[in-house]
């Protein structure tokens, strides 16, 4: 997984706008951009690249960006974009539809069609881009889904936004294998979001099935510190049998109990390395994340990381 961070503040003022334009063209698509702030363009981008899926958070002052038919003919990566406004507001014009996307809203866009984006105030937004060939179906979006603001704080919009936000926050900790698995999850979420906009029953049924692993994984993440979290509890919460839950995890190369244990151990590892947790006893950290038996926690941690939790904490302190 490739992680990129870029800030124009690291460059001389007169070079910032051109560098920003070049960076965003490489990260997303080529556009024509103009601004009244070219002499001192304060902008930043944090980006993760998973191959067929990419996510970024961008901040920048007012600009006007247009993607013309000429630019599309020159180069089109054939992507769908989800733009989530985190701060400020931005207007989009695509397929003859002009919309204003406020904070807490998202919008779908297509790189294969001309578009204009204008923000008259400083903007912070998340951009999720998915290759069209990764989708299980390629619906006609022109008249129904593109350039229509949707809520990003509830329903599917909230699920997409929160999952990708968590993915970006933990990107530096993920292995390539984990990154590949999470790419599939993002595509599934995107497909479900499209289905909700298009109201296509067949696609919606397919999307609900695809979304189940994401819902289960999020359920585990939210309750990983609960000692009572078991396969039976997870299955009941999602109205499926324990056998179905086990098969779901087998298809991901995992087991239910193994997933719970690995997430608990990872949370413990993070706390043991965190200076803010230095005063908390090792056994209390284990208990915080669902390990009710201190000896069992120590054995599990040693199997996973090659040393007891106390030794790991000491090692991390020495490296500070």
PDB file of N, CA and C in Angstrom, residues 95-188:
ATOM      1  N   UNK A  95     -23.162  16.405 -16.073  1.00  0.00           N
ATOM      2  CA  UNK A  95     -24.368  15.951 -16.784  1.00  0.00           C
ATOM      3  C   UNK A  95     -25.473  17.009 -16.722  1.00  0.00           C
ATOM      4  N   UNK A  96     -25.089  18.289 -16.841  1.00  0.00           N
ATOM      5  CA  UNK A  96     -26.079  19.357 -16.843  1.00  0.00           C
ATOM      6  C   UNK A  96     -26.722  19.626 -15.506  1.00  0.00           C
ATOM      7  N   UNK A  97     -26.168  19.069 -14.448  1.00  0.00           N
ATOM      8  CA  UNK A  97     -26.750  19.226 -13.117  1.00  0.00           C
ATOM      9  C   UNK A  97     -25.773  20.007 -12.240  1.00  0.00           C
ATOM     10  N   UNK A  98     -26.187  21.165 -11.744  1.00  0.00           N
ATOM     11  CA  UNK A  98     -25.365  21.985 -10.863  1.00  0.00           C
ATOM     12  C   UNK A  98     -25.815  21.775  -9.423  1.00  0.00           C
ATOM     13  N   UNK A  99     -24.868  21.396  -8.554  1.00  0.00           N
ATOM     14  CA  UNK A  99     -25.213  21.107  -7.159  1.00  0.00           C
ATOM     15  C   UNK A  99     -24.188  21.751  -6.239  1.00  0.00           C
ATOM     16  N   UNK A 100     -24.627  22.089  -5.033  1.00  0.00           N
ATOM     17  CA  UNK A 100     -23.744  22.580  -3.985  1.00  0.00           C
ATOM     18  C   UNK A 100     -23.676  21.514  -2.901  1.00  0.00           C
ATOM     19  N   UNK A 101     -22.465  21.065  -2.602  1.00  0.00           N
ATOM     20  CA  UNK A 101     -22.266  19.983  -1.640  1.00  0.00           C
ATOM     21  C   UNK A 101     -21.688  20.582  -0.359  1.00  0.00           C
ATOM     22  N   UNK A 102     -22.512  20.644   0.676  1.00  0.00           N
ATOM     23  CA  UNK A 102     -22.114  21.245   1.943  1.00  0.00           C
ATOM     24  C   UNK A 102     -21.393  20.236   2.831  1.00  0.00           C
ATOM     25  N   UNK A 103     -20.863  20.726   3.934  1.00  0.00           N
ATOM     26  CA  UNK A 103     -20.233  19.871   4.934  1.00  0.00           C
ATOM     27  C   UNK A 103     -21.213  18.796   5.391  1.00  0.00           C
ATOM     28  N   UNK A 104     -20.737  17.541   5.425  1.00  0.00           N
ATOM     29  CA  UNK A 104     -21.602  16.439   5.824  1.00  0.00           C
ATOM     30  C   UNK A 104     -22.370  15.815   4.681  1.00  0.00           C
ATOM     31  N   UNK A 105     -22.034  16.194   3.435  1.00  0.00           N
ATOM     32  CA  UNK A 105     -22.681  15.600   2.263  1.00  0.00           C
ATOM     33  C   UNK A 105     -21.617  15.001   1.350  1.00  0.00           C
ATOM     34  N   UNK A 106     -22.060  14.088   0.480  1.00  0.00           N
ATOM     35  CA  UNK A 106     -21.170  13.508  -0.517  1.00  0.00           C
ATOM     36  C   UNK A 106     -21.856  13.510  -1.871  1.00  0.00           C
ATOM     37  N   UNK A 107     -21.055  13.295  -2.914  1.00  0.00           N
ATOM     38  CA  UNK A 107     -21.590  13.292  -4.272  1.00  0.00           C
ATOM     39  C   UNK A 107     -20.781  12.315  -5.119  1.00  0.00           C
ATOM     40  N   UNK A 108     -21.444  11.689  -6.090  1.00  0.00           N
ATOM     41  CA  UNK A 108     -20.797  10.771  -7.027  1.00  0.00           C
ATOM     42  C   UNK A 108     -20.468  11.500  -8.320  1.00  0.00           C
ATOM     43  N   UNK A 109     -19.293  11.219  -8.881  1.00  0.00           N
ATOM     44  CA  UNK A 109     -18.854  11.833 -10.127  1.00  0.00           C
ATOM     45  C   UNK A 109     -18.207  10.771 -11.009  1.00  0.00           C
ATOM     46  N   UNK A 110     -18.097  11.081 -12.307  1.00  0.00           N
ATOM     47  CA  UNK A 110     -17.558  10.146 -13.294  1.00  0.00           C
ATOM     48  C   UNK A 110     -16.447  10.845 -14.066  1.00  0.00           C
ATOM     49  N   UNK A 111     -15.245  10.270 -14.082  1.00  0.00           N
ATOM     50  CA  UNK A 111     -14.122  10.911 -14.769  1.00  0.00           C
ATOM     51  C   UNK A 111     -14.263  10.896 -16.281  1.00  0.00           C
ATOM     52  N   UNK A 112     -15.188  10.100 -16.804  1.00  0.00           N
ATOM     53  CA  UNK A 112     -15.354   9.989 -18.255  1.00  0.00           C
ATOM     54  C   UNK A 112     -16.275  11.058 -18.821  1.00  0.00           C
ATOM     55  N   UNK A 113     -16.809  11.917 -17.977  1.00  0.00           N
ATOM     56  CA  UNK A 113     -17.736  12.964 -18.396  1.00  0.00           C
ATOM     57  C   UNK A 113     -17.207  14.326 -17.970  1.00  0.00           C
ATOM     58  N   UNK A 114     -17.408  15.363 -18.796  1.00  0.00           N
ATOM     59  CA  UNK A 114     -16.954  16.705 -18.416  1.00  0.00           C
ATOM     60  C   UNK A 114     -17.560  17.143 -17.085  1.00  0.00           C
ATOM     61  N   UNK A 115     -16.787  17.915 -16.339  1.00  0.00           N
ATOM     62  CA  UNK A 115     -17.252  18.373 -15.027  1.00  0.00           C
ATOM     63  C   UNK A 115     -16.528  19.654 -14.646  1.00  0.00           C
ATOM     64  N   UNK A 116     -17.177  20.420 -13.782  1.00  0.00           N
ATOM     65  CA  UNK A 116     -16.588  21.634 -13.215  1.00  0.00           C
ATOM     66  C   UNK A 116     -16.778  21.578 -11.704  1.00  0.00           C
ATOM     67  N   UNK A 117     -15.748  21.967 -10.962  1.00  0.00           N
ATOM     68  CA  UNK A 117     -15.827  22.046  -9.501  1.00  0.00           C
ATOM     69  C   UNK A 117     -15.345  23.422  -9.065  1.00  0.00           C
ATOM     70  N   UNK A 118     -16.118  24.075  -8.202  1.00  0.00           N
ATOM     71  CA  UNK A 118     -15.773  25.413  -7.722  1.00  0.00           C
ATOM     72  C   UNK A 118     -16.013  25.472  -6.217  1.00  0.00           C
ATOM     73  N   UNK A 119     -15.003  25.870  -5.469  1.00  0.00           N
ATOM     74  CA  UNK A 119     -15.204  26.165  -4.046  1.00  0.00           C
ATOM     75  C   UNK A 119     -14.840  27.623  -3.794  1.00  0.00           C
ATOM     76  N   UNK A 120     -15.797  28.385  -3.275  1.00  0.00           N
ATOM     77  CA  UNK A 120     -15.576  29.810  -3.031  1.00  0.00           C
ATOM     78  C   UNK A 120     -15.071  30.090  -1.625  1.00  0.00           C
ATOM     79  N   UNK A 121     -14.919  29.047  -0.827  1.00  0.00           N
ATOM     80  CA  UNK A 121     -14.330  29.147   0.513  1.00  0.00           C
ATOM     81  C   UNK A 121     -13.308  28.024   0.645  1.00  0.00           C
ATOM     82  N   UNK A 122     -12.388  28.102   1.607  1.00  0.00           N
ATOM     83  CA  UNK A 122     -11.440  26.996   1.801  1.00  0.00           C
ATOM     84  C   UNK A 122     -12.177  25.674   1.989  1.00  0.00           C
ATOM     85  N   UNK A 123     -11.645  24.628   1.383  1.00  0.00           N
ATOM     86  CA  UNK A 123     -12.334  23.335   1.336  1.00  0.00           C
ATOM     87  C   UNK A 123     -11.464  22.233   1.935  1.00  0.00           C
ATOM     88  N   UNK A 124     -12.115  21.351   2.673  1.00  0.00           N
ATOM     89  CA  UNK A 124     -11.514  20.076   3.074  1.00  0.00           C
ATOM     90  C   UNK A 124     -12.465  18.983   2.638  1.00  0.00           C
ATOM     91  N   UNK A 125     -11.985  18.060   1.832  1.00  0.00           N
ATOM     92  CA  UNK A 125     -12.860  16.962   1.419  1.00  0.00           C
ATOM     93  C   UNK A 125     -12.078  15.673   1.227  1.00  0.00           C
ATOM     94  N   UNK A 126     -12.819  14.578   1.375  1.00  0.00           N
ATOM     95  CA  UNK A 126     -12.285  13.247   1.128  1.00  0.00           C
ATOM     96  C   UNK A 126     -12.710  12.827  -0.270  1.00  0.00           C
ATOM     97  N   UNK A 127     -11.773  12.274  -1.014  1.00  0.00           N
ATOM     98  CA  UNK A 127     -12.075  11.767  -2.352  1.00  0.00           C
ATOM     99  C   UNK A 127     -11.763  10.275  -2.381  1.00  0.00           C
ATOM    100  N   UNK A 128     -12.762   9.483  -2.717  1.00  0.00           N
ATOM    101  CA  UNK A 128     -12.600   8.036  -2.863  1.00  0.00           C
ATOM    102  C   UNK A 128     -12.784   7.719  -4.337  1.00  0.00           C
ATOM    103  N   UNK A 129     -11.815   7.088  -4.948  1.00  0.00           N
ATOM    104  CA  UNK A 129     -11.944   6.763  -6.362  1.00  0.00           C
ATOM    105  C   UNK A 129     -11.808   5.259  -6.568  1.00  0.00           C
ATOM    106  N   UNK A 130     -12.722   4.741  -7.374  1.00  0.00           N
ATOM    107  CA  UNK A 130     -12.808   3.303  -7.623  1.00  0.00           C
ATOM    108  C   UNK A 130     -12.803   3.074  -9.127  1.00  0.00           C
ATOM    109  N   UNK A 131     -11.961   2.162  -9.572  1.00  0.00           N
ATOM    110  CA  UNK A 131     -11.920   1.809 -10.988  1.00  0.00           C
ATOM    111  C   UNK A 131     -13.225   1.145 -11.410  1.00  0.00           C
ATOM    112  N   UNK A 132     -13.771   1.567 -12.538  1.00  0.00           N
ATOM    113  CA  UNK A 132     -15.055   1.024 -12.993  1.00  0.00           C
ATOM    114  C   UNK A 132     -14.990  -0.482 -13.219  1.00  0.00           C
ATOM    115  N   UNK A 133     -13.833  -0.971 -13.641  1.00  0.00           N
ATOM    116  CA  UNK A 133     -13.761  -2.408 -13.931  1.00  0.00           C
ATOM    117  C   UNK A 133     -13.737  -3.267 -12.675  1.00  0.00           C
ATOM    118  N   UNK A 134     -13.720  -2.635 -11.492  1.00  0.00           N
ATOM    119  CA  UNK A 134     -13.783  -3.385 -10.241  1.00  0.00           C
ATOM    120  C   UNK A 134     -15.213  -3.615  -9.771  1.00  0.00           C
ATOM    121  N   UNK A 135     -16.160  -2.924 -10.383  1.00  0.00           N
ATOM    122  CA  UNK A 135     -17.546  -3.040  -9.945  1.00  0.00           C
ATOM    123  C   UNK A 135     -18.186  -4.284 -10.537  1.00  0.00           C
ATOM    124  N   UNK A 136     -19.049  -4.962  -9.777  1.00  0.00           N
ATOM    125  CA  UNK A 136     -19.691  -6.176 -10.278  1.00  0.00           C
ATOM    126  C   UNK A 136     -20.633  -5.912 -11.438  1.00  0.00           C
ATOM    127  N   UNK A 137     -21.108  -4.701 -11.546  1.00  0.00           N
ATOM    128  CA  UNK A 137     -21.918  -4.301 -12.692  1.00  0.00           C
ATOM    129  C   UNK A 137     -21.626  -2.847 -12.972  1.00  0.00           C
ATOM    130  N   UNK A 138     -21.911  -2.410 -14.202  1.00  0.00           N
ATOM    131  CA  UNK A 138     -21.599  -1.037 -14.564  1.00  0.00           C
ATOM    132  C   UNK A 138     -22.892  -0.340 -14.978  1.00  0.00           C
ATOM    133  N   UNK A 139     -23.680   0.124 -14.020  1.00  0.00           N
ATOM    134  CA  UNK A 139     -24.972   0.715 -14.322  1.00  0.00           C
ATOM    135  C   UNK A 139     -24.829   2.053 -15.035  1.00  0.00           C
ATOM    136  N   UNK A 140     -25.905   2.456 -15.712  1.00  0.00           N
ATOM    137  CA  UNK A 140     -25.942   3.753 -16.367  1.00  0.00           C
ATOM    138  C   UNK A 140     -26.228   4.805 -15.297  1.00  0.00           C
ATOM    139  N   UNK A 141     -25.208   5.596 -15.016  1.00  0.00           N
ATOM    140  CA  UNK A 141     -25.329   6.549 -13.920  1.00  0.00           C
ATOM    141  C   UNK A 141     -25.719   7.954 -14.385  1.00  0.00           C
ATOM    142  N   UNK A 142     -25.642   8.220 -15.681  1.00  0.00           N
ATOM    143  CA  UNK A 142     -25.730   9.582 -16.189  1.00  0.00           C
ATOM    144  C   UNK A 142     -26.940  10.346 -15.667  1.00  0.00           C
ATOM    145  N   UNK A 143     -28.120   9.727 -15.687  1.00  0.00           N
ATOM    146  CA  UNK A 143     -29.342  10.466 -15.376  1.00  0.00           C
ATOM    147  C   UNK A 143     -29.814  10.316 -13.943  1.00  0.00           C
ATOM    148  N   UNK A 144     -29.261   9.366 -13.199  1.00  0.00           N
ATOM    149  CA  UNK A 144     -29.868   9.072 -11.901  1.00  0.00           C
ATOM    150  C   UNK A 144     -28.964   9.269 -10.698  1.00  0.00           C
ATOM    151  N   UNK A 145     -27.685   8.972 -10.816  1.00  0.00           N
ATOM    152  CA  UNK A 145     -26.847   8.970  -9.613  1.00  0.00           C
ATOM    153  C   UNK A 145     -25.814  10.084  -9.559  1.00  0.00           C
ATOM    154  N   UNK A 146     -25.331  10.535 -10.722  1.00  0.00           N
ATOM    155  CA  UNK A 146     -24.253  11.508 -10.715  1.00  0.00           C
ATOM    156  C   UNK A 146     -24.733  12.876 -10.253  1.00  0.00           C
ATOM    157  N   UNK A 147     -23.814  13.577  -9.568  1.00  0.00           N
ATOM    158  CA  UNK A 147     -24.046  14.970  -9.162  1.00  0.00           C
ATOM    159  C   UNK A 147     -25.351  15.148  -8.397  1.00  0.00           C
ATOM    160  N   UNK A 148     -25.594  14.233  -7.472  1.00  0.00           N
ATOM    161  CA  UNK A 148     -26.753  14.346  -6.577  1.00  0.00           C
ATOM    162  C   UNK A 148     -26.241  14.242  -5.134  1.00  0.00           C
ATOM    163  N   UNK A 149     -26.301  15.330  -4.369  1.00  0.00           N
ATOM    164  CA  UNK A 149     -25.805  15.281  -2.987  1.00  0.00           C
ATOM    165  C   UNK A 149     -26.544  14.243  -2.151  1.00  0.00           C
ATOM    166  N   UNK A 150     -25.782  13.545  -1.310  1.00  0.00           N
ATOM    167  CA  UNK A 150     -26.325  12.548  -0.390  1.00  0.00           C
ATOM    168  C   UNK A 150     -25.758  12.808   1.001  1.00  0.00           C
ATOM    169  N   UNK A 151     -26.464  12.424   2.044  1.00  0.00           N
ATOM    170  CA  UNK A 151     -25.928  12.602   3.396  1.00  0.00           C
ATOM    171  C   UNK A 151     -24.728  11.694   3.639  1.00  0.00           C
ATOM    172  N   UNK A 152     -23.696  12.243   4.254  1.00  0.00           N
ATOM    173  CA  UNK A 152     -22.502  11.461   4.580  1.00  0.00           C
ATOM    174  C   UNK A 152     -22.428  11.124   6.060  1.00  0.00           C
ATOM    175  N   UNK A 153     -23.439  11.523   6.823  1.00  0.00           N
ATOM    176  CA  UNK A 153     -23.406  11.308   8.273  1.00  0.00           C
ATOM    177  C   UNK A 153     -24.432  10.293   8.744  1.00  0.00           C
ATOM    178  N   UNK A 154     -25.141   9.699   7.827  1.00  0.00           N
ATOM    179  CA  UNK A 154     -26.088   8.656   8.213  1.00  0.00           C
ATOM    180  C   UNK A 154     -26.209   7.658   7.066  1.00  0.00           C
ATOM    181  N   UNK A 155     -26.752   6.484   7.397  1.00  0.00           N
ATOM    182  CA  UNK A 155     -26.991   5.464   6.382  1.00  0.00           C
ATOM    183  C   UNK A 155     -25.710   4.994   5.716  1.00  0.00           C
ATOM    184  N   UNK A 156     -25.825   4.634   4.444  1.00  0.00           N
ATOM    185  CA  UNK A 156     -24.682   4.108   3.698  1.00  0.00           C
ATOM    186  C   UNK A 156     -23.574   5.135   3.547  1.00  0.00           C
ATOM    187  N   UNK A 157     -23.964   6.402   3.389  1.00  0.00           N
ATOM    188  CA  UNK A 157     -22.954   7.448   3.269  1.00  0.00           C
ATOM    189  C   UNK A 157     -22.053   7.493   4.482  1.00  0.00           C
ATOM    190  N   UNK A 158     -22.644   7.352   5.660  1.00  0.00           N
ATOM    191  CA  UNK A 158     -21.867   7.344   6.898  1.00  0.00           C
ATOM    192  C   UNK A 158     -20.961   6.118   6.966  1.00  0.00           C
ATOM    193  N   UNK A 159     -21.469   4.961   6.535  1.00  0.00           N
ATOM    194  CA  UNK A 159     -20.678   3.733   6.570  1.00  0.00           C
ATOM    195  C   UNK A 159     -19.469   3.843   5.647  1.00  0.00           C
ATOM    196  N   UNK A 160     -19.680   4.354   4.435  1.00  0.00           N
ATOM    197  CA  UNK A 160     -18.579   4.526   3.490  1.00  0.00           C
ATOM    198  C   UNK A 160     -17.538   5.485   4.055  1.00  0.00           C
ATOM    199  N   UNK A 161     -18.002   6.644   4.515  1.00  0.00           N
ATOM    200  CA  UNK A 161     -17.093   7.683   4.989  1.00  0.00           C
ATOM    201  C   UNK A 161     -16.304   7.233   6.209  1.00  0.00           C
ATOM    202  N   UNK A 162     -16.976   6.625   7.178  1.00  0.00           N
ATOM    203  CA  UNK A 162     -16.286   6.217   8.404  1.00  0.00           C
ATOM    204  C   UNK A 162     -15.301   5.084   8.137  1.00  0.00           C
ATOM    205  N   UNK A 163     -15.680   4.130   7.283  1.00  0.00           N
ATOM    206  CA  UNK A 163     -14.777   3.015   6.999  1.00  0.00           C
ATOM    207  C   UNK A 163     -13.509   3.504   6.305  1.00  0.00           C
ATOM    208  N   UNK A 164     -13.671   4.347   5.285  1.00  0.00           N
ATOM    209  CA  UNK A 164     -12.498   4.834   4.561  1.00  0.00           C
ATOM    210  C   UNK A 164     -11.658   5.737   5.462  1.00  0.00           C
ATOM    211  N   UNK A 165     -12.309   6.517   6.323  1.00  0.00           N
ATOM    212  CA  UNK A 165     -11.562   7.338   7.269  1.00  0.00           C
ATOM    213  C   UNK A 165     -10.713   6.502   8.203  1.00  0.00           C
ATOM    214  N   UNK A 166     -11.274   5.403   8.718  1.00  0.00           N
ATOM    215  CA  UNK A 166     -10.514   4.496   9.578  1.00  0.00           C
ATOM    216  C   UNK A 166      -9.384   3.824   8.799  1.00  0.00           C
ATOM    217  N   UNK A 167      -9.659   3.488   7.558  1.00  0.00           N
ATOM    218  CA  UNK A 167      -8.643   2.865   6.713  1.00  0.00           C
ATOM    219  C   UNK A 167      -7.456   3.804   6.517  1.00  0.00           C
ATOM    220  N   UNK A 168      -7.734   5.079   6.267  1.00  0.00           N
ATOM    221  CA  UNK A 168      -6.655   6.042   6.074  1.00  0.00           C
ATOM    222  C   UNK A 168      -5.863   6.246   7.362  1.00  0.00           C
ATOM    223  N   UNK A 169      -6.559   6.257   8.491  1.00  0.00           N
ATOM    224  CA  UNK A 169      -5.889   6.489   9.773  1.00  0.00           C
ATOM    225  C   UNK A 169      -4.929   5.359  10.133  1.00  0.00           C
ATOM    226  N   UNK A 170      -5.239   4.141   9.703  1.00  0.00           N
ATOM    227  CA  UNK A 170      -4.411   2.983  10.073  1.00  0.00           C
ATOM    228  C   UNK A 170      -3.611   2.436   8.895  1.00  0.00           C
ATOM    229  N   UNK A 171      -3.529   3.184   7.804  1.00  0.00           N
ATOM    230  CA  UNK A 171      -2.894   2.675   6.585  1.00  0.00           C
ATOM    231  C   UNK A 171      -1.449   2.254   6.811  1.00  0.00           C
ATOM    232  N   UNK A 172      -0.714   2.993   7.641  1.00  0.00           N
ATOM    233  CA  UNK A 172       0.706   2.686   7.853  1.00  0.00           C
ATOM    234  C   UNK A 172       0.915   1.390   8.618  1.00  0.00           C
ATOM    235  N   UNK A 173      -0.152   0.846   9.222  1.00  0.00           N
ATOM    236  CA  UNK A 173      -0.033  -0.391  10.002  1.00  0.00           C
ATOM    237  C   UNK A 173      -0.441  -1.623   9.198  1.00  0.00           C
ATOM    238  N   UNK A 174      -0.977  -1.427   7.999  1.00  0.00           N
ATOM    239  CA  UNK A 174      -1.543  -2.537   7.242  1.00  0.00           C
ATOM    240  C   UNK A 174      -0.495  -3.221   6.375  1.00  0.00           C
ATOM    241  N   UNK A 175      -0.600  -4.536   6.281  1.00  0.00           N
ATOM    242  CA  UNK A 175       0.252  -5.297   5.376  1.00  0.00           C
ATOM    243  C   UNK A 175      -0.343  -5.254   3.970  1.00  0.00           C
ATOM    244  N   UNK A 176       0.434  -5.586   2.931  1.00  0.00           N
ATOM    245  CA  UNK A 176      -0.121  -5.633   1.580  1.00  0.00           C
ATOM    246  C   UNK A 176      -1.316  -6.575   1.452  1.00  0.00           C
ATOM    247  N   UNK A 177      -1.268  -7.704   2.150  1.00  0.00           N
ATOM    248  CA  UNK A 177      -2.395  -8.647   2.098  1.00  0.00           C
ATOM    249  C   UNK A 177      -3.643  -8.023   2.704  1.00  0.00           C
ATOM    250  N   UNK A 178      -3.482  -7.357   3.846  1.00  0.00           N
ATOM    251  CA  UNK A 178      -4.621  -6.690   4.473  1.00  0.00           C
ATOM    252  C   UNK A 178      -5.151  -5.582   3.582  1.00  0.00           C
ATOM    253  N   UNK A 179      -4.243  -4.841   2.940  1.00  0.00           N
ATOM    254  CA  UNK A 179      -4.672  -3.786   2.033  1.00  0.00           C
ATOM    255  C   UNK A 179      -5.492  -4.321   0.879  1.00  0.00           C
ATOM    256  N   UNK A 180      -5.083  -5.462   0.323  1.00  0.00           N
ATOM    257  CA  UNK A 180      -5.829  -6.070  -0.779  1.00  0.00           C
ATOM    258  C   UNK A 180      -7.224  -6.491  -0.334  1.00  0.00           C
ATOM    259  N   UNK A 181      -7.328  -7.060   0.867  1.00  0.00           N
ATOM    260  CA  UNK A 181      -8.642  -7.457   1.375  1.00  0.00           C
ATOM    261  C   UNK A 181      -9.541  -6.245   1.572  1.00  0.00           C
ATOM    262  N   UNK A 182      -8.965  -5.167   2.088  1.00  0.00           N
ATOM    263  CA  UNK A 182      -9.762  -3.978   2.356  1.00  0.00           C
ATOM    264  C   UNK A 182     -10.177  -3.282   1.065  1.00  0.00           C
ATOM    265  N   UNK A 183      -9.403  -3.449  -0.001  1.00  0.00           N
ATOM    266  CA  UNK A 183      -9.831  -2.935  -1.303  1.00  0.00           C
ATOM    267  C   UNK A 183     -11.169  -3.538  -1.692  1.00  0.00           C
ATOM    268  N   UNK A 184     -11.317  -4.835  -1.480  1.00  0.00           N
ATOM    269  CA  UNK A 184     -12.576  -5.513  -1.787  1.00  0.00           C
ATOM    270  C   UNK A 184     -13.715  -4.943  -0.963  1.00  0.00           C
ATOM    271  N   UNK A 185     -13.448  -4.633   0.297  1.00  0.00           N
ATOM    272  CA  UNK A 185     -14.486  -4.069   1.164  1.00  0.00           C
ATOM    273  C   UNK A 185     -14.930  -2.704   0.645  1.00  0.00           C
ATOM    274  N   UNK A 186     -13.976  -1.860   0.251  1.00  0.00           N
ATOM    275  CA  UNK A 186     -14.325  -0.532  -0.263  1.00  0.00           C
ATOM    276  C   UNK A 186     -15.158  -0.648  -1.535  1.00  0.00           C
ATOM    277  N   UNK A 187     -14.775  -1.557  -2.425  1.00  0.00           N
ATOM    278  CA  UNK A 187     -15.557  -1.766  -3.652  1.00  0.00           C
ATOM    279  C   UNK A 187     -16.975  -2.211  -3.319  1.00  0.00           C
ATOM    280  N   UNK A 188     -17.112  -3.104  -2.350  1.00  0.00           N
ATOM    281  CA  UNK A 188     -18.442  -3.566  -1.944  1.00  0.00           C
ATOM    282  C   UNK A 188     -19.284  -2.416  -1.402  1.00  0.00           C
TER     283      UNK A 188
END
